[in-house]
Amino acid sequence: MGDVFKFLNLPRDPGQKFESEFRRSRFIEIYAPLAKSDAADQAGRCLSCGNPYCEWECPVHNYIPNWLKLVQEGKLFEAAELSHKTNSLPEICGRVCPQDRLCEGACTLNQGGFGAVTIGSVEKYITDEAYKQGWRPDMSNVVKTDKKVAVIGAGPAGLACADVLVRNGVKPVVFDRYEEIGGLLTFGIPEFKLEKDIVRRRRSILEEMGVEFRLNTEIGRDVEFESLLADYDAVFMGMGAYQYLKGGFPGEDLPGVIEALPFLVNNIRHRMETLPEGEPHQSMAGKRVVVLGGGDTAMDCNRTSIRQGADKVICAYRRDEANMPGSKREVANAKEEGVEFLWNRQPVGIASLAGGKLGVKLVTTRLGEPDAKGRRAPVVVEGSEETIECDHVIVAFGFQVRPEAWFEANAIRTDERGRTLAPERQDFKHQTSNPKVFAGGDQVRGADLVVRAVFEGRQAAEGMLAYLGVW
């Protein structure tokens, strides 16, 4: 029996974190990978709770204590197989999940102040190291069927759906408008959180399993949706949420005001050397930048601007730090790298100033009474307006779903916010109002976490397998 009190003498260690000065100029992940002995030691800190809160808090309900135990015992391939039973992208979720408010936030060790088990670091270690040693998904028992499914969108929901389908003998063909798979995993999340070789490796794994990708292909432009209905047994839609949310104040359309997602996509394509011909690189080098917003996308813009060589980066958010919607870990990383935060500041306008500069008009807020969801609404403090001068403003207020033009003609219904109606609780999970079409991820939920998109993609695949008579 192992040392059940290891947590008393061995502190939490997510891996070596590179110094902020080193990070500021490099688009690489900021944590070094765990060594074999360190991964085993960190896994050994787990108490193997009889009712594991970490597992319940995880949106895909990973068998966390079980694969931690396998890592501790040195059974790496078994751990890799087990982690893939619930999660199609474990090495990616290990990197980008906000574990501090999910599995690690629920860890029993937090209650005694011992520091949570480093679940995310061990999770990415499992697939990274197993792949190096030759592990590949076990497809030996798969019985192929004559069914094939079109998957629209190679983001986390689409990839997860394709993974479950191909493991059950159904041929998935994945269409995506970008030049590489991943959706926002590749083009929205910067390399300092997720290096792109990790996504390319996952593409290789999926292709070896039998998933086919048709990239640079947009449904409705290059391929008609109706042709998918005619040529495939079912269709899954996982197109995500890409439409920019505006603040509704004057000056948002001025030159120098940039939307968050196009800025991030532009930088990543520049680094991948895939920028479309004629599209210039949007660099903040030598500039004074104001980022508006408090979520993870805002943190990505802050930290990207720092690495591009911005003179100064200021992030303004309308609530206080405790009520920011983003990961606390990402806020801490941004602070370490030199981002200045203005809490309780709400933008009310952007003006053109002399010399091509911009002036961001902010008012101070205080938190009022909680709303229906329990969040305290910001209330403007009278007479508190100030103007911050800058060269660029990056607006990161989040994203929403945009229904496609071909939805109505194909009887695909949406709600008042444009989200596709495809509930889990019905005869065939995540089936839309068109019986042959299923949907999941941000397209159904609205902008949300990668891991929740993975879960819904997997659930939708199960719905399709039942619909196709495979299960």
XYZ file of C-alpha atoms in Angstrom, residues 31-445:
415
model
C 5.171 25.318 -17.607
C 7.835 22.700 -18.235
C 6.449 19.132 -18.468
C 6.616 16.882 -15.419
C 9.318 14.252 -15.300
C 8.237 10.632 -14.760
C 9.175 10.631 -11.067
C 7.511 13.999 -10.444
C 4.302 12.876 -12.174
C 4.221 9.731 -10.046
C 4.876 11.721 -6.865
C 2.188 14.290 -7.647
C -0.297 11.543 -8.536
C 0.580 9.872 -5.229
C -0.701 12.904 -3.307
C -4.273 11.876 -4.232
C -6.338 10.602 -1.290
C -8.467 8.330 -3.543
C -11.613 9.722 -1.979
C -14.550 7.333 -1.861
C -16.753 10.029 -3.380
C -14.284 11.982 -5.557
C -15.456 15.566 -5.808
C -12.880 16.192 -8.562
C -14.610 13.647 -10.794
C -18.054 15.143 -10.212
C -16.846 18.688 -10.846
C -15.155 17.681 -14.117
C -17.598 18.352 -17.002
C -16.616 15.084 -18.743
C -16.470 13.203 -15.408
C -12.949 11.888 -15.888
C -11.924 8.880 -13.778
C -9.359 11.102 -12.109
C -8.372 9.085 -8.983
C -8.160 5.930 -11.103
C -5.724 7.276 -13.672
C -3.724 9.081 -11.000
C -3.240 5.698 -9.330
C -2.136 4.135 -12.628
C 0.445 6.904 -13.114
C 1.730 6.362 -9.584
C 2.104 2.638 -10.368
C 3.932 3.360 -13.625
C 1.121 1.943 -15.798
C 1.240 4.727 -18.359
C -0.498 3.054 -21.316
C -3.351 1.902 -19.085
C -3.681 5.474 -17.801
C -3.806 6.784 -21.375
C -6.555 4.342 -22.361
C -8.575 5.192 -19.246
C -8.256 8.954 -19.696
C -9.564 8.600 -23.266
C -12.668 6.719 -22.143
C -14.219 9.981 -20.988
C -12.230 12.685 -22.801
C -11.283 12.840 -26.472
C -8.699 15.608 -25.930
C -7.131 14.989 -22.489
C -3.733 16.505 -23.279
C -5.482 19.683 -24.480
C -7.884 19.945 -21.547
C -4.922 19.389 -19.218
C -3.470 22.587 -20.653
C -6.445 24.896 -21.179
C -9.067 23.887 -18.595
C -9.531 26.280 -15.654
C -8.772 23.491 -13.177
C -8.744 26.014 -10.342
C -12.539 26.287 -10.620
C -13.236 22.705 -11.714
C -11.472 19.494 -10.655
C -8.597 21.011 -8.679
C -10.916 23.538 -7.086
C -12.966 20.615 -5.739
C -9.959 18.621 -4.482
C -10.330 17.566 -0.827
C -6.730 18.601 -0.098
C -7.760 22.245 -0.470
C -9.809 21.946 2.714
C -6.706 21.418 4.803
C -4.648 24.017 2.981
C -2.354 21.366 1.468
C -2.859 22.434 -2.150
C -4.861 20.446 -4.680
C -3.436 17.512 -6.576
C -1.981 18.868 -9.841
C -4.588 17.066 -11.921
C -4.116 19.133 -15.075
C -0.340 18.672 -15.188
C -0.648 14.911 -14.727
C -3.445 14.722 -17.295
C -1.319 16.282 -20.039
C 1.704 14.211 -18.941
C -0.225 10.973 -19.545
C -0.928 11.486 -23.255
C 2.274 13.432 -23.995
C 4.524 10.755 -22.531
C 2.469 7.744 -23.655
C 2.514 9.004 -27.247
C 6.312 9.409 -27.111
C 6.570 5.809 -25.954
C 4.439 4.485 -28.812
C 0.924 4.413 -27.367
C -1.936 4.769 -29.829
C -5.693 4.324 -29.220
C -6.684 0.658 -29.152
C -8.925 0.133 -32.216
C -8.528 -3.655 -32.318
C -12.116 -4.396 -31.288
C -13.814 -1.862 -33.568
C -16.352 -3.395 -35.973
C -16.785 -1.180 -39.024
C -20.293 -0.336 -40.224
C -21.472 1.077 -43.536
C -22.516 4.342 -41.870
C -20.833 7.708 -42.418
C -21.415 11.053 -40.739
C -20.513 14.582 -41.840
C -19.077 16.688 -39.018
C -19.120 20.464 -39.561
C -16.393 22.119 -37.522
C -13.036 20.690 -36.418
C -13.143 22.382 -33.024
C -13.371 20.503 -29.716
C -17.019 19.452 -30.156
C -16.465 18.190 -33.697
C -13.244 16.370 -32.837
C -14.834 14.712 -29.808
C -17.834 13.650 -31.873
C -15.588 12.180 -34.592
C -13.536 10.320 -31.958
C -16.573 8.531 -30.502
C -18.029 7.769 -33.940
C -14.878 6.213 -35.365
C -14.389 4.099 -32.234
C -17.844 2.651 -32.948
C -17.240 1.828 -36.587
C -18.860 4.908 -38.144
C -16.841 6.876 -40.722
C -16.598 10.576 -39.761
C -15.709 13.162 -42.409
C -14.886 16.486 -40.760
C -15.277 19.754 -42.684
C -13.671 23.001 -41.504
C -13.157 26.420 -43.067
C -9.680 26.848 -41.575
C -6.424 25.417 -42.933
C -5.775 23.315 -39.820
C -7.958 21.424 -37.361
C -8.753 22.673 -33.861
C -10.983 25.688 -34.419
C -10.242 28.093 -31.584
C -7.866 25.533 -30.062
C -5.540 26.331 -32.943
C -6.523 29.818 -34.033
C -7.874 31.432 -30.862
C -5.808 30.087 -27.957
C -2.229 31.422 -28.046
C 0.818 29.150 -27.991
C 1.779 30.154 -24.460
C -1.262 28.155 -23.349
C -1.379 25.509 -26.078
C 1.473 24.929 -28.501
C 0.171 24.047 -31.952
C 2.250 20.869 -32.301
C -0.088 19.382 -29.674
C -3.130 19.950 -31.917
C -1.283 18.670 -34.989
C -0.377 15.526 -33.077
C -4.037 14.993 -32.202
C -4.880 15.347 -35.894
C -2.363 12.591 -36.659
C -3.909 10.337 -33.991
C -7.428 10.862 -35.323
C -6.390 10.295 -38.935
C -4.672 7.034 -37.957
C -7.950 6.014 -36.303
C -9.836 6.605 -39.564
C -11.151 10.183 -39.267
C -11.048 12.115 -42.556
C -10.527 15.898 -42.601
C -11.554 18.216 -45.426
C -10.042 21.590 -44.567
C -10.309 25.014 -46.207
C -13.921 24.021 -46.872
C -16.817 26.175 -45.715
C -20.312 24.708 -45.705
C -22.685 26.983 -47.580
C -19.858 28.419 -49.693
C -17.724 25.517 -50.955
C -20.157 22.693 -50.197
C -23.933 23.010 -49.957
C -25.464 21.795 -46.707
C -28.144 19.961 -48.660
C -25.467 17.815 -50.291
C -24.354 16.638 -46.841
C -27.913 15.599 -46.034
C -28.047 13.678 -49.291
C -24.613 12.016 -49.062
C -24.325 11.170 -45.351
C -26.378 9.174 -42.872
C -26.330 12.024 -40.340
C -24.741 15.438 -39.823
C -23.186 16.920 -36.684
C -22.828 20.693 -36.349
C -20.122 22.031 -34.060
C -19.403 25.429 -35.583
C -18.835 27.216 -32.295
C -19.524 30.825 -31.305
C -17.495 33.346 -33.272
C -19.669 36.474 -33.479
C -18.141 39.382 -31.610
C -20.168 41.018 -28.819
C -20.146 44.804 -29.025
C -20.221 47.148 -26.046
C -22.760 49.514 -27.588
C -20.835 52.719 -26.893
C -19.571 55.439 -29.287
C -16.250 54.925 -31.047
C -16.169 51.141 -31.319
C -15.734 51.386 -35.088
C -12.849 53.881 -35.057
C -9.537 52.980 -36.718
C -7.285 51.374 -34.121
C -10.139 49.622 -32.306
C -9.698 45.881 -32.821
C -11.912 42.882 -32.143
C -10.283 40.302 -29.876
C -10.717 37.160 -31.956
C -9.477 38.540 -35.299
C -6.455 39.925 -33.422
C -5.641 36.528 -31.904
C -6.273 34.639 -35.155
C -4.104 37.100 -37.076
C -1.187 36.669 -34.676
C -1.395 32.864 -34.674
C -1.616 32.695 -38.468
C 1.364 35.042 -38.666
C 3.358 32.690 -36.469
C 2.154 29.654 -38.446
C 3.034 31.494 -41.687
C -0.496 30.984 -43.017
C -1.739 34.598 -43.091
C -3.927 35.109 -46.174
C -2.195 37.023 -48.937
C -2.577 40.755 -48.438
C -3.561 40.562 -44.756
C -1.028 42.512 -42.638
C 0.192 41.305 -39.258
C -1.476 43.244 -36.418
C 1.438 43.914 -34.095
C 1.310 45.888 -30.857
C 5.093 46.374 -30.835
C 5.965 49.740 -29.302
C 2.279 50.570 -28.741
C 0.218 51.512 -25.728
C -2.714 49.069 -25.624
C -5.989 49.023 -23.670
C -7.835 45.695 -23.500
C -11.513 45.842 -22.497
C -12.934 42.745 -20.808
C -12.251 40.327 -17.967
C -12.505 36.823 -19.417
C -9.895 34.389 -20.662
C -9.992 35.925 -24.160
C -9.081 39.306 -22.666
C -6.156 37.657 -20.847
C -5.042 36.078 -24.126
C -5.072 39.524 -25.782
C -3.182 41.076 -22.859
C -0.461 38.456 -22.885
C -0.190 38.334 -26.684
C 0.304 42.114 -26.774
C 3.057 41.828 -24.158
C 4.873 39.214 -26.260
C 4.540 41.329 -29.380
C 6.507 44.044 -27.591
C 3.818 46.520 -26.491
C 5.146 49.435 -24.459
C 2.245 49.173 -22.023
C -0.842 46.980 -21.688
C -3.791 48.075 -19.535
C -6.795 45.822 -18.927
C -10.023 47.503 -17.804
C -12.868 45.484 -16.321
C -16.195 46.719 -14.971
C -16.283 44.556 -11.822
C -13.643 43.839 -9.181
C -10.981 41.137 -9.405
C -12.957 38.651 -7.330
C -15.834 38.777 -9.827
C -13.823 38.382 -13.024
C -15.241 35.617 -15.234
C -11.845 34.342 -16.339
C -9.434 31.917 -14.723
C -7.647 33.289 -11.662
C -4.530 31.518 -12.893
C -4.607 33.458 -16.160
C -5.082 36.783 -14.360
C -2.088 35.977 -12.141
C 0.015 35.092 -15.193
C -0.943 38.370 -16.885
C 0.017 40.364 -13.785
C 3.394 38.614 -13.580
C 4.080 39.461 -17.216
C 3.449 43.163 -16.712
C -0.213 43.792 -17.497
C -1.747 46.650 -15.488
C -5.342 46.115 -14.328
C -7.970 48.774 -13.750
C -10.761 47.167 -11.742
C -14.276 48.582 -11.521
C -13.888 50.537 -14.751
C -16.617 50.504 -17.378
C -16.000 51.883 -20.890
C -18.536 54.438 -22.102
C -16.854 55.624 -25.278
C -13.743 55.837 -27.432
C -12.632 59.093 -29.052
C -10.047 60.064 -31.666
C -7.221 62.192 -30.308
C -4.490 64.196 -31.998
C -1.683 62.301 -33.705
C -3.754 59.213 -34.393
C -4.127 58.340 -30.706
C -7.306 57.057 -29.065
C -8.920 58.076 -25.804
C -10.829 55.397 -23.905
C -13.476 56.982 -21.701
C -14.006 55.004 -18.497
C -16.262 55.471 -15.500
C -15.683 53.975 -12.075
C -18.235 51.449 -10.825
C -19.217 49.912 -7.534
C -20.939 46.566 -7.168
C -24.668 46.723 -6.513
C -27.173 44.059 -5.580
C -26.842 40.516 -6.990
C -28.739 39.748 -10.201
C -30.829 36.621 -10.905
C -27.655 34.552 -11.299
C -26.135 35.847 -8.081
C -23.627 38.194 -9.742
C -23.480 41.723 -8.377
C -24.213 44.243 -11.093
C -21.840 47.188 -11.605
C -23.314 50.583 -10.738
C -21.731 53.739 -12.183
C -20.241 56.231 -9.712
C -21.386 59.718 -10.699
C -18.656 62.171 -11.754
C -15.973 59.493 -12.072
C -15.219 59.681 -15.801
C -11.575 59.511 -16.891
C -9.839 59.143 -20.263
C -6.951 56.753 -20.931
C -4.800 57.591 -23.953
C -3.574 54.712 -26.111
C -2.671 53.607 -29.627
C -4.996 50.594 -29.842
C -8.080 49.293 -28.058
C -8.803 45.565 -28.121
C -12.433 44.733 -27.336
C -12.868 41.336 -25.635
C -16.468 41.213 -24.419
C -17.062 37.636 -25.538
C -18.770 35.871 -28.402
C -22.192 34.682 -29.401
C -23.611 32.212 -31.893
C -24.617 33.257 -35.383
C -27.210 31.026 -37.114
C -26.235 30.024 -40.642
C -28.230 31.255 -43.636
C -29.184 27.682 -44.541
C -30.771 26.822 -41.171
C -34.324 27.897 -42.003
C -34.476 26.070 -45.334
C -33.399 22.869 -43.576
C -35.782 23.182 -40.594
C -33.042 23.772 -38.019
C -34.475 25.825 -35.169
C -32.670 28.216 -32.847
C -33.580 30.090 -29.677
C -33.851 33.865 -29.247
C -30.056 34.108 -28.800
C -29.310 32.210 -31.996
C -28.257 28.998 -30.240
C -29.181 25.778 -32.019
C -31.913 23.851 -30.228
C -30.505 20.374 -29.608
C -31.242 19.271 -26.031
C -29.528 16.330 -24.397
C -32.667 14.958 -22.733
C -34.661 13.448 -25.606
C -34.864 10.129 -27.459
C -31.649 10.854 -29.397
C -29.272 13.112 -27.466
C -28.530 16.477 -29.106
C -30.783 15.902 -32.112
C -32.004 19.141 -33.693
C -35.457 19.862 -35.128
C -34.176 18.246 -38.332
C -34.011 14.549 -37.347
C -30.911 13.879 -39.434
C -28.937 16.756 -37.875
C -27.302 16.872 -34.441
C -25.415 19.688 -32.712
C -23.318 20.394 -29.629
C -20.729 22.638 -28.008
C -20.753 26.431 -28.120
C -23.244 26.381 -30.987
C -25.803 24.951 -28.553
C -24.566 26.355 -25.220
